[in-house]
């Protein structure tokens, strides 16, 4: 059994080890020097990690293969940041999520140019009646519908999208998200069939840039890139390849709001800001990005708080008539207590990720 306080000492030793190796980190290319002026990784983490809080909140419906959303919270002079890479992400990929959390806690975000953000509802890979109910009660006029779920067939997708169309009516906007689950031929067939129901765009229908480029020449439905941005070593390759009409940006996987703004500017394509099934703390970072973009043509995928059964704040970021306010979020101790769990595994993940903050 671990002695009381021994993990805290271990954390401090690992922080000192980072200092001795001279590891430095920067939240963004634009403003990293402002934050890291005279500050090493160890100094930043030494101030944030000891007070880290962790949570585990069940989802209303299985989504992305999980039933509980887990993550951790950092608190600093600028407010709260969320560090919640999914379980399968290693330290290198998690480093971007850590940079985003540190940015939120220590820097805050750029000034907004709008006060509210239009959002879509998110429909998991559920049966048609459940999909109808989620879309109908969301209050949103745009819905993103999950398709290409492992273990399900094309008929499941078609019936789910049709049910959402019934819920929204012809004026509602529908986008589908396949998470790269189709090959080119299947994607072309499915998008042709779904076009009769009416699609705003299809998000990541195929996994690779080469497949997306081929598909884009075969279909009239606009294509949006998600994984091809946030999981890519070069997020700008999407535009160079002519693989998409729209880019989906998620703050945490891209290393923070400022880095996401840079990518948006350099991609030069319309942007949809989306969440990673965050608590309201994580959602606030997505809202900050959407609020700071010079142009925002599409509703954003930030209405995901409805997917969770709880939150870490008493003032959740929930859409009202399909819109979210642009505001900060503060953790409520009593609310967090219902979902709080041991932060030590998350401290260890953060320290492992910090090795890659160079």
CSV table of C-alpha atoms in Angstrom, one decimal:
chain,number,residue,atom,x,y,z
A,1,UNK,CA,0.0,0.0,0.0
A,2,UNK,CA,1.2,3.5,-0.8
A,3,UNK,CA,2.0,5.6,2.2
A,4,UNK,CA,0.0,8.8,2.7
A,5,UNK,CA,1.7,11.6,0.8
A,6,UNK,CA,4.1,9.3,-1.0
A,7,UNK,CA,2.4,10.0,-4.4
A,8,UNK,CA,2.7,13.7,-3.8
A,9,UNK,CA,6.5,13.3,-3.2
A,10,UNK,CA,6.7,11.2,-6.3
A,11,UNK,CA,5.0,13.9,-8.4
A,12,UNK,CA,7.4,16.5,-7.0
A,13,UNK,CA,10.4,14.3,-7.8
A,14,UNK,CA,9.2,13.9,-11.4
A,15,UNK,CA,8.6,17.6,-11.7
A,16,UNK,CA,12.2,18.3,-10.5
A,17,UNK,CA,13.5,15.7,-13.0
A,18,UNK,CA,11.8,17.8,-15.8
A,19,UNK,CA,13.5,20.9,-14.5
A,20,UNK,CA,16.9,19.1,-14.4
A,21,UNK,CA,16.5,18.1,-18.0
A,22,UNK,CA,15.8,21.7,-18.9
A,23,UNK,CA,12.4,20.8,-20.6
A,24,UNK,CA,10.5,23.9,-21.7
A,25,UNK,CA,7.0,24.2,-23.0
A,26,UNK,CA,5.0,26.7,-25.0
A,27,UNK,CA,1.2,26.9,-25.2
A,28,UNK,CA,1.2,28.4,-28.7
A,29,UNK,CA,3.6,29.8,-31.2
A,30,UNK,CA,1.9,33.2,-31.0
A,31,UNK,CA,2.0,33.7,-27.2
A,32,UNK,CA,4.1,30.9,-25.8
A,33,UNK,CA,7.0,33.3,-24.9
A,34,UNK,CA,4.7,35.5,-22.9
A,35,UNK,CA,3.6,32.5,-20.7
A,36,UNK,CA,7.0,30.7,-20.5
A,37,UNK,CA,9.1,33.8,-20.0
A,38,UNK,CA,11.4,32.5,-17.3
A,39,UNK,CA,9.1,29.6,-16.6
A,40,UNK,CA,10.0,26.0,-17.1
A,41,UNK,CA,7.7,23.1,-17.4
A,42,UNK,CA,8.5,22.1,-13.9
A,43,UNK,CA,7.5,25.5,-12.6
A,44,UNK,CA,4.2,25.5,-14.4
A,45,UNK,CA,3.3,21.9,-13.4
A,46,UNK,CA,4.6,22.5,-9.9
A,47,UNK,CA,2.0,25.2,-9.4
A,48,UNK,CA,-0.9,23.3,-11.1
A,49,UNK,CA,-0.5,19.6,-10.5
A,50,UNK,CA,-0.7,19.3,-6.7
A,51,UNK,CA,-4.2,20.8,-6.7
A,52,UNK,CA,-5.4,18.8,-9.7
A,53,UNK,CA,-9.0,17.5,-9.4
A,54,UNK,CA,-10.3,14.5,-11.3
A,55,UNK,CA,-13.8,13.4,-12.3
A,56,UNK,CA,-15.8,10.5,-13.8
A,57,UNK,CA,-19.2,11.3,-15.2
A,58,UNK,CA,-21.5,8.7,-16.8
A,59,UNK,CA,-22.9,9.4,-20.3
A,60,UNK,CA,-26.6,9.1,-21.1
A,61,UNK,CA,-25.8,6.9,-24.1
A,62,UNK,CA,-22.8,4.9,-25.1
A,63,UNK,CA,-20.7,7.2,-27.3
A,64,UNK,CA,-17.3,6.7,-29.0
A,65,UNK,CA,-17.1,3.3,-27.2
A,66,UNK,CA,-17.3,4.8,-23.7
A,67,UNK,CA,-20.0,5.0,-21.1
A,68,UNK,CA,-18.2,7.3,-18.6
A,69,UNK,CA,-16.3,10.5,-19.4
A,70,UNK,CA,-13.2,10.9,-17.3
A,71,UNK,CA,-10.8,13.8,-17.0
A,72,UNK,CA,-9.0,16.2,-14.7
A,73,UNK,CA,-9.1,19.9,-13.9
A,74,UNK,CA,-6.3,22.4,-13.4
A,75,UNK,CA,-6.8,25.7,-11.7
A,76,UNK,CA,-4.5,28.7,-12.2
A,77,UNK,CA,-4.5,32.5,-12.2
A,78,UNK,CA,-6.7,32.7,-15.4
A,79,UNK,CA,-9.2,30.1,-14.3
A,80,UNK,CA,-9.9,26.4,-14.9
A,81,UNK,CA,-8.5,24.1,-17.6
A,82,UNK,CA,-9.5,20.6,-18.5
A,83,UNK,CA,-7.0,17.7,-19.2
A,84,UNK,CA,-9.1,14.8,-20.5
A,85,UNK,CA,-7.3,12.8,-23.2
A,86,UNK,CA,-9.1,9.5,-23.9
A,87,UNK,CA,-7.7,6.4,-22.3
A,88,UNK,CA,-6.1,5.0,-25.5
A,89,UNK,CA,-4.1,8.2,-26.1
A,90,UNK,CA,-0.4,8.0,-25.2
A,91,UNK,CA,1.8,10.7,-23.7
A,92,UNK,CA,2.8,12.3,-27.0
A,93,UNK,CA,-0.8,12.8,-28.1
A,94,UNK,CA,-1.9,13.7,-24.6
A,95,UNK,CA,0.7,16.5,-24.5
A,96,UNK,CA,-1.5,18.7,-26.7
A,97,UNK,CA,-4.4,18.2,-24.3
A,98,UNK,CA,-2.1,19.2,-21.4
A,99,UNK,CA,-0.9,22.3,-23.3
A,100,UNK,CA,-4.6,23.3,-23.8
A,101,UNK,CA,-5.4,22.9,-20.1
A,102,UNK,CA,-2.3,24.9,-19.1
A,103,UNK,CA,-3.3,27.7,-21.5
A,104,UNK,CA,-6.8,27.9,-20.1
A,105,UNK,CA,-5.5,27.9,-16.5
A,106,UNK,CA,-2.6,30.4,-16.9
A,107,UNK,CA,-3.3,32.5,-20.0
A,108,UNK,CA,-7.0,32.6,-20.6
A,109,UNK,CA,-8.2,33.2,-24.1
A,110,UNK,CA,-8.3,35.9,-26.9
A,111,UNK,CA,-11.0,38.5,-26.9
A,112,UNK,CA,-14.3,37.3,-28.5
A,113,UNK,CA,-15.9,38.8,-31.5
A,114,UNK,CA,-19.3,37.4,-30.9
A,115,UNK,CA,-21.4,36.8,-27.7
A,116,UNK,CA,-23.2,33.6,-28.6
A,117,UNK,CA,-22.4,30.4,-30.6
A,118,UNK,CA,-24.9,28.4,-32.6
A,119,UNK,CA,-24.6,24.7,-31.8
A,120,UNK,CA,-25.8,21.4,-33.1
A,121,UNK,CA,-27.3,18.5,-31.1
A,122,UNK,CA,-25.2,15.3,-31.2
A,123,UNK,CA,-27.0,12.0,-31.9
A,124,UNK,CA,-25.1,8.9,-30.9
A,125,UNK,CA,-25.5,5.6,-32.8
A,126,UNK,CA,-28.9,4.8,-31.2
A,127,UNK,CA,-32.1,3.4,-32.4
A,128,UNK,CA,-34.4,5.7,-34.5
A,129,UNK,CA,-36.9,6.5,-31.8
A,130,UNK,CA,-34.1,7.5,-29.3
A,131,UNK,CA,-32.5,9.6,-32.1
A,132,UNK,CA,-35.8,11.3,-32.8
A,133,UNK,CA,-36.3,12.1,-29.1
A,134,UNK,CA,-32.8,13.5,-28.6
A,135,UNK,CA,-33.1,15.8,-31.7
A,136,UNK,CA,-36.6,16.9,-30.8
A,137,UNK,CA,-35.9,17.9,-27.2
A,138,UNK,CA,-32.5,19.5,-27.9
A,139,UNK,CA,-33.9,22.9,-29.1
A,140,UNK,CA,-31.2,22.9,-31.8
A,141,UNK,CA,-32.1,23.3,-35.5
A,142,UNK,CA,-28.9,21.5,-36.5
A,143,UNK,CA,-28.0,17.9,-35.6
A,144,UNK,CA,-24.9,15.8,-36.1
A,145,UNK,CA,-25.7,12.1,-36.4
A,146,UNK,CA,-23.2,9.3,-35.8
A,147,UNK,CA,-23.0,6.7,-38.5
A,148,UNK,CA,-20.7,3.8,-39.5
A,149,UNK,CA,-20.9,2.4,-35.9
A,150,UNK,CA,-19.0,-0.9,-35.6
A,151,UNK,CA,-21.6,-3.7,-35.4
A,152,UNK,CA,-24.3,-1.8,-37.1
A,153,UNK,CA,-25.4,-1.8,-40.8
A,154,UNK,CA,-26.3,0.8,-43.4
A,155,UNK,CA,-30.0,0.4,-42.7
A,156,UNK,CA,-29.3,1.5,-39.1
A,157,UNK,CA,-27.7,4.6,-40.4
A,158,UNK,CA,-30.4,5.4,-42.9
A,159,UNK,CA,-33.2,4.9,-40.4
A,160,UNK,CA,-31.4,7.0,-37.7
A,161,UNK,CA,-30.9,9.9,-40.1
A,162,UNK,CA,-34.4,9.7,-41.4
A,163,UNK,CA,-35.7,9.8,-37.8
A,164,UNK,CA,-33.7,13.0,-37.1
A,165,UNK,CA,-35.0,14.5,-40.3
A,166,UNK,CA,-38.6,13.8,-39.1
A,167,UNK,CA,-37.7,15.5,-35.7
A,168,UNK,CA,-36.2,18.6,-37.3
A,169,UNK,CA,-38.4,19.0,-40.3
A,170,UNK,CA,-37.2,20.0,-43.7
A,171,UNK,CA,-35.8,23.3,-42.5
A,172,UNK,CA,-33.5,21.6,-40.0
A,173,UNK,CA,-29.8,21.0,-40.9
A,174,UNK,CA,-28.3,17.5,-40.6
A,175,UNK,CA,-24.6,16.5,-40.8
A,176,UNK,CA,-23.3,12.9,-40.4
A,177,UNK,CA,-20.1,11.8,-38.8
A,178,UNK,CA,-18.6,8.4,-39.8
A,179,UNK,CA,-15.3,8.8,-37.9
A,180,UNK,CA,-13.5,7.4,-40.9
A,181,UNK,CA,-15.5,4.2,-40.8
A,182,UNK,CA,-16.3,3.9,-44.6
A,183,UNK,CA,-14.1,3.1,-47.5
A,184,UNK,CA,-14.5,5.3,-50.6
A,185,UNK,CA,-17.1,3.1,-52.4
A,186,UNK,CA,-19.3,2.6,-49.3
A,187,UNK,CA,-19.1,6.3,-48.5
A,188,UNK,CA,-20.1,7.3,-52.0
A,189,UNK,CA,-23.0,4.9,-51.9
A,190,UNK,CA,-24.2,6.0,-48.5
A,191,UNK,CA,-23.8,9.7,-49.2
A,192,UNK,CA,-25.8,9.3,-52.4
A,193,UNK,CA,-28.6,7.6,-50.4
A,194,UNK,CA,-28.5,10.1,-47.6
A,195,UNK,CA,-28.5,13.0,-50.0
A,196,UNK,CA,-32.2,12.4,-50.5
A,197,UNK,CA,-32.8,13.0,-46.8
A,198,UNK,CA,-30.8,16.2,-47.0
A,199,UNK,CA,-27.2,16.6,-45.7
A,200,UNK,CA,-25.4,19.8,-44.8
A,201,UNK,CA,-22.1,17.9,-45.0
A,202,UNK,CA,-20.4,14.6,-44.1
A,203,UNK,CA,-17.7,14.6,-41.4
A,204,UNK,CA,-14.7,12.3,-41.9
A,205,UNK,CA,-16.5,9.7,-44.0
A,206,UNK,CA,-13.1,8.0,-44.8
A,207,UNK,CA,-10.0,7.6,-42.8
A,208,UNK,CA,-7.2,8.9,-45.0
A,209,UNK,CA,-6.5,12.1,-47.0
A,210,UNK,CA,-6.1,10.0,-50.1
A,211,UNK,CA,-9.6,8.5,-49.6
A,212,UNK,CA,-11.2,11.8,-48.8
A,213,UNK,CA,-9.7,13.4,-52.0
A,214,UNK,CA,-11.0,10.5,-54.1
A,215,UNK,CA,-14.5,10.7,-52.5
A,216,UNK,CA,-14.7,14.5,-52.9
A,217,UNK,CA,-14.4,14.0,-56.7
A,218,UNK,CA,-17.3,11.5,-56.6
A,219,UNK,CA,-20.0,13.2,-54.5
A,220,UNK,CA,-21.8,16.5,-54.2
A,221,UNK,CA,-22.1,16.5,-50.4
A,222,UNK,CA,-19.5,18.7,-48.8
A,223,UNK,CA,-16.9,16.9,-46.8
A,224,UNK,CA,-15.5,18.0,-43.4
A,225,UNK,CA,-12.2,16.8,-42.0
A,226,UNK,CA,-11.9,16.0,-38.3
A,227,UNK,CA,-9.4,13.2,-37.5
A,228,UNK,CA,-7.4,14.2,-40.5
A,229,UNK,CA,-6.8,17.5,-38.6
A,230,UNK,CA,-6.5,16.6,-35.0
A,231,UNK,CA,-4.6,13.4,-35.4
A,232,UNK,CA,-2.3,14.5,-38.2
A,233,UNK,CA,1.3,15.4,-37.8
A,234,UNK,CA,0.6,18.2,-40.3
A,235,UNK,CA,-2.9,19.6,-39.7
A,236,UNK,CA,-2.5,21.8,-42.8
A,237,UNK,CA,-2.1,18.8,-45.2
A,238,UNK,CA,-5.9,18.6,-45.6
A,239,UNK,CA,-6.1,21.8,-47.7
A,240,UNK,CA,-2.9,21.0,-49.6
A,241,UNK,CA,-4.5,17.7,-50.7
A,242,UNK,CA,-7.8,19.2,-51.6
A,243,UNK,CA,-9.4,16.6,-49.3
A,244,UNK,CA,-12.2,18.7,-47.6
A,245,UNK,CA,-14.5,21.7,-47.9
A,246,UNK,CA,-14.7,22.3,-44.1
A,247,UNK,CA,-12.3,21.7,-41.2
A,248,UNK,CA,-13.5,20.5,-37.7
A,249,UNK,CA,-11.3,21.9,-35.0
A,250,UNK,CA,-11.2,20.7,-31.4
A,251,UNK,CA,-9.3,22.8,-28.9
A,252,UNK,CA,-7.7,20.2,-26.6
A,253,UNK,CA,-6.3,17.9,-29.3
A,254,UNK,CA,-4.8,20.9,-31.1
A,255,UNK,CA,-3.0,22.2,-28.1
A,256,UNK,CA,-5.2,25.1,-27.1
A,257,UNK,CA,-7.3,28.0,-28.5
A,258,UNK,CA,-4.4,30.0,-29.9
A,259,UNK,CA,-2.9,27.1,-31.8
A,260,UNK,CA,-6.3,26.2,-33.1
A,261,UNK,CA,-6.8,29.8,-34.3
A,262,UNK,CA,-3.4,29.6,-36.1
A,263,UNK,CA,-4.4,26.3,-37.8
A,264,UNK,CA,-7.8,27.8,-38.8
A,265,UNK,CA,-6.1,30.8,-40.4
A,266,UNK,CA,-3.5,28.8,-42.3
A,267,UNK,CA,-6.1,26.2,-43.5
A,268,UNK,CA,-8.2,29.0,-44.9
A,269,UNK,CA,-11.4,26.8,-45.0
A,270,UNK,CA,-14.7,27.3,-43.1
A,271,UNK,CA,-14.4,26.0,-39.6
A,272,UNK,CA,-16.7,24.0,-37.3
A,273,UNK,CA,-15.6,24.0,-33.7
A,274,UNK,CA,-16.4,20.7,-31.9
A,275,UNK,CA,-16.0,19.2,-28.4
A,276,UNK,CA,-14.5,16.0,-27.2
A,277,UNK,CA,-17.4,15.2,-24.9
A,278,UNK,CA,-16.0,17.7,-22.3
A,279,UNK,CA,-17.4,19.0,-19.1
A,280,UNK,CA,-18.4,22.6,-19.1
A,281,UNK,CA,-14.8,23.6,-18.3
A,282,UNK,CA,-13.6,21.9,-21.5
A,283,UNK,CA,-16.6,23.2,-23.5
A,284,UNK,CA,-15.7,26.8,-22.5
A,285,UNK,CA,-12.4,26.5,-24.4
A,286,UNK,CA,-14.3,25.4,-27.5
A,287,UNK,CA,-16.7,28.3,-27.1
A,288,UNK,CA,-13.7,30.6,-26.7
A,289,UNK,CA,-12.3,29.4,-30.0
A,290,UNK,CA,-15.6,29.7,-31.8
A,291,UNK,CA,-16.0,33.2,-30.3
A,292,UNK,CA,-12.6,34.4,-31.5
A,293,UNK,CA,-12.8,33.2,-35.1
A,294,UNK,CA,-13.1,36.0,-37.6
A,295,UNK,CA,-15.8,34.1,-39.5
A,296,UNK,CA,-18.2,31.3,-38.3
A,297,UNK,CA,-20.5,30.1,-41.0
A,298,UNK,CA,-21.7,26.8,-39.4
A,299,UNK,CA,-23.3,25.8,-36.1
A,300,UNK,CA,-20.7,24.2,-33.8
A,301,UNK,CA,-20.5,20.8,-32.2
A,302,UNK,CA,-20.4,22.3,-28.7
A,303,UNK,CA,-23.9,21.3,-27.4
A,304,UNK,CA,-22.5,18.1,-25.9
A,305,UNK,CA,-23.1,18.8,-22.2
A,306,UNK,CA,-26.5,17.2,-22.7
A,307,UNK,CA,-24.7,13.9,-23.3
A,308,UNK,CA,-23.4,13.7,-19.8
A,309,UNK,CA,-25.5,12.9,-16.7
A,310,UNK,CA,-23.6,15.5,-14.6
A,311,UNK,CA,-21.1,18.3,-14.6
A,312,UNK,CA,-18.4,20.0,-12.5
A,313,UNK,CA,-20.2,23.3,-12.3
A,314,UNK,CA,-23.7,24.5,-11.2
A,315,UNK,CA,-23.9,26.7,-14.3
A,316,UNK,CA,-23.5,24.2,-17.1
A,317,UNK,CA,-22.9,25.3,-20.7
A,318,UNK,CA,-26.2,24.1,-22.1
A,319,UNK,CA,-27.7,25.5,-25.3
A,320,UNK,CA,-30.8,27.7,-25.2
A,321,UNK,CA,-32.7,27.8,-28.4
A,322,UNK,CA,-29.6,26.2,-30.1
A,323,UNK,CA,-27.1,28.8,-28.8
A,324,UNK,CA,-24.4,28.9,-26.1
A,325,UNK,CA,-23.3,32.0,-24.3
A,326,UNK,CA,-19.6,33.0,-24.5
A,327,UNK,CA,-18.5,33.0,-20.8
A,328,UNK,CA,-16.1,31.6,-18.3
A,329,UNK,CA,-17.0,28.5,-16.3
A,330,UNK,CA,-16.1,28.0,-12.6
A,331,UNK,CA,-16.0,24.7,-10.8
A,332,UNK,CA,-18.5,24.3,-8.1
A,333,UNK,CA,-17.1,22.2,-5.2
A,334,UNK,CA,-20.4,20.7,-4.1
A,335,UNK,CA,-21.3,19.7,-7.7
A,336,UNK,CA,-17.8,18.3,-8.4
A,337,UNK,CA,-17.9,16.2,-5.2
A,338,UNK,CA,-20.6,14.0,-6.7
A,339,UNK,CA,-18.2,12.9,-9.6
A,340,UNK,CA,-14.8,13.4,-8.1
A,341,UNK,CA,-12.2,10.5,-8.2
A,342,UNK,CA,-8.6,9.9,-7.4
A,343,UNK,CA,-6.4,12.5,-9.3
A,344,UNK,CA,-3.2,10.5,-8.9
A,345,UNK,CA,-3.5,8.6,-12.2
A,346,UNK,CA,-4.2,11.9,-14.0
A,347,UNK,CA,-1.2,13.5,-12.3
A,348,UNK,CA,0.9,10.7,-13.7
A,349,UNK,CA,-0.5,11.1,-17.2
A,350,UNK,CA,0.2,14.8,-17.1
A,351,UNK,CA,3.8,14.3,-16.1
A,352,UNK,CA,4.2,11.7,-18.8
A,353,UNK,CA,2.7,14.1,-21.3
A,354,UNK,CA,4.9,16.9,-20.1
A,355,UNK,CA,7.9,15.1,-21.5
A,356,UNK,CA,6.6,16.0,-24.9
A,357,UNK,CA,5.9,19.6,-24.3
A,358,UNK,CA,9.0,21.0,-26.2
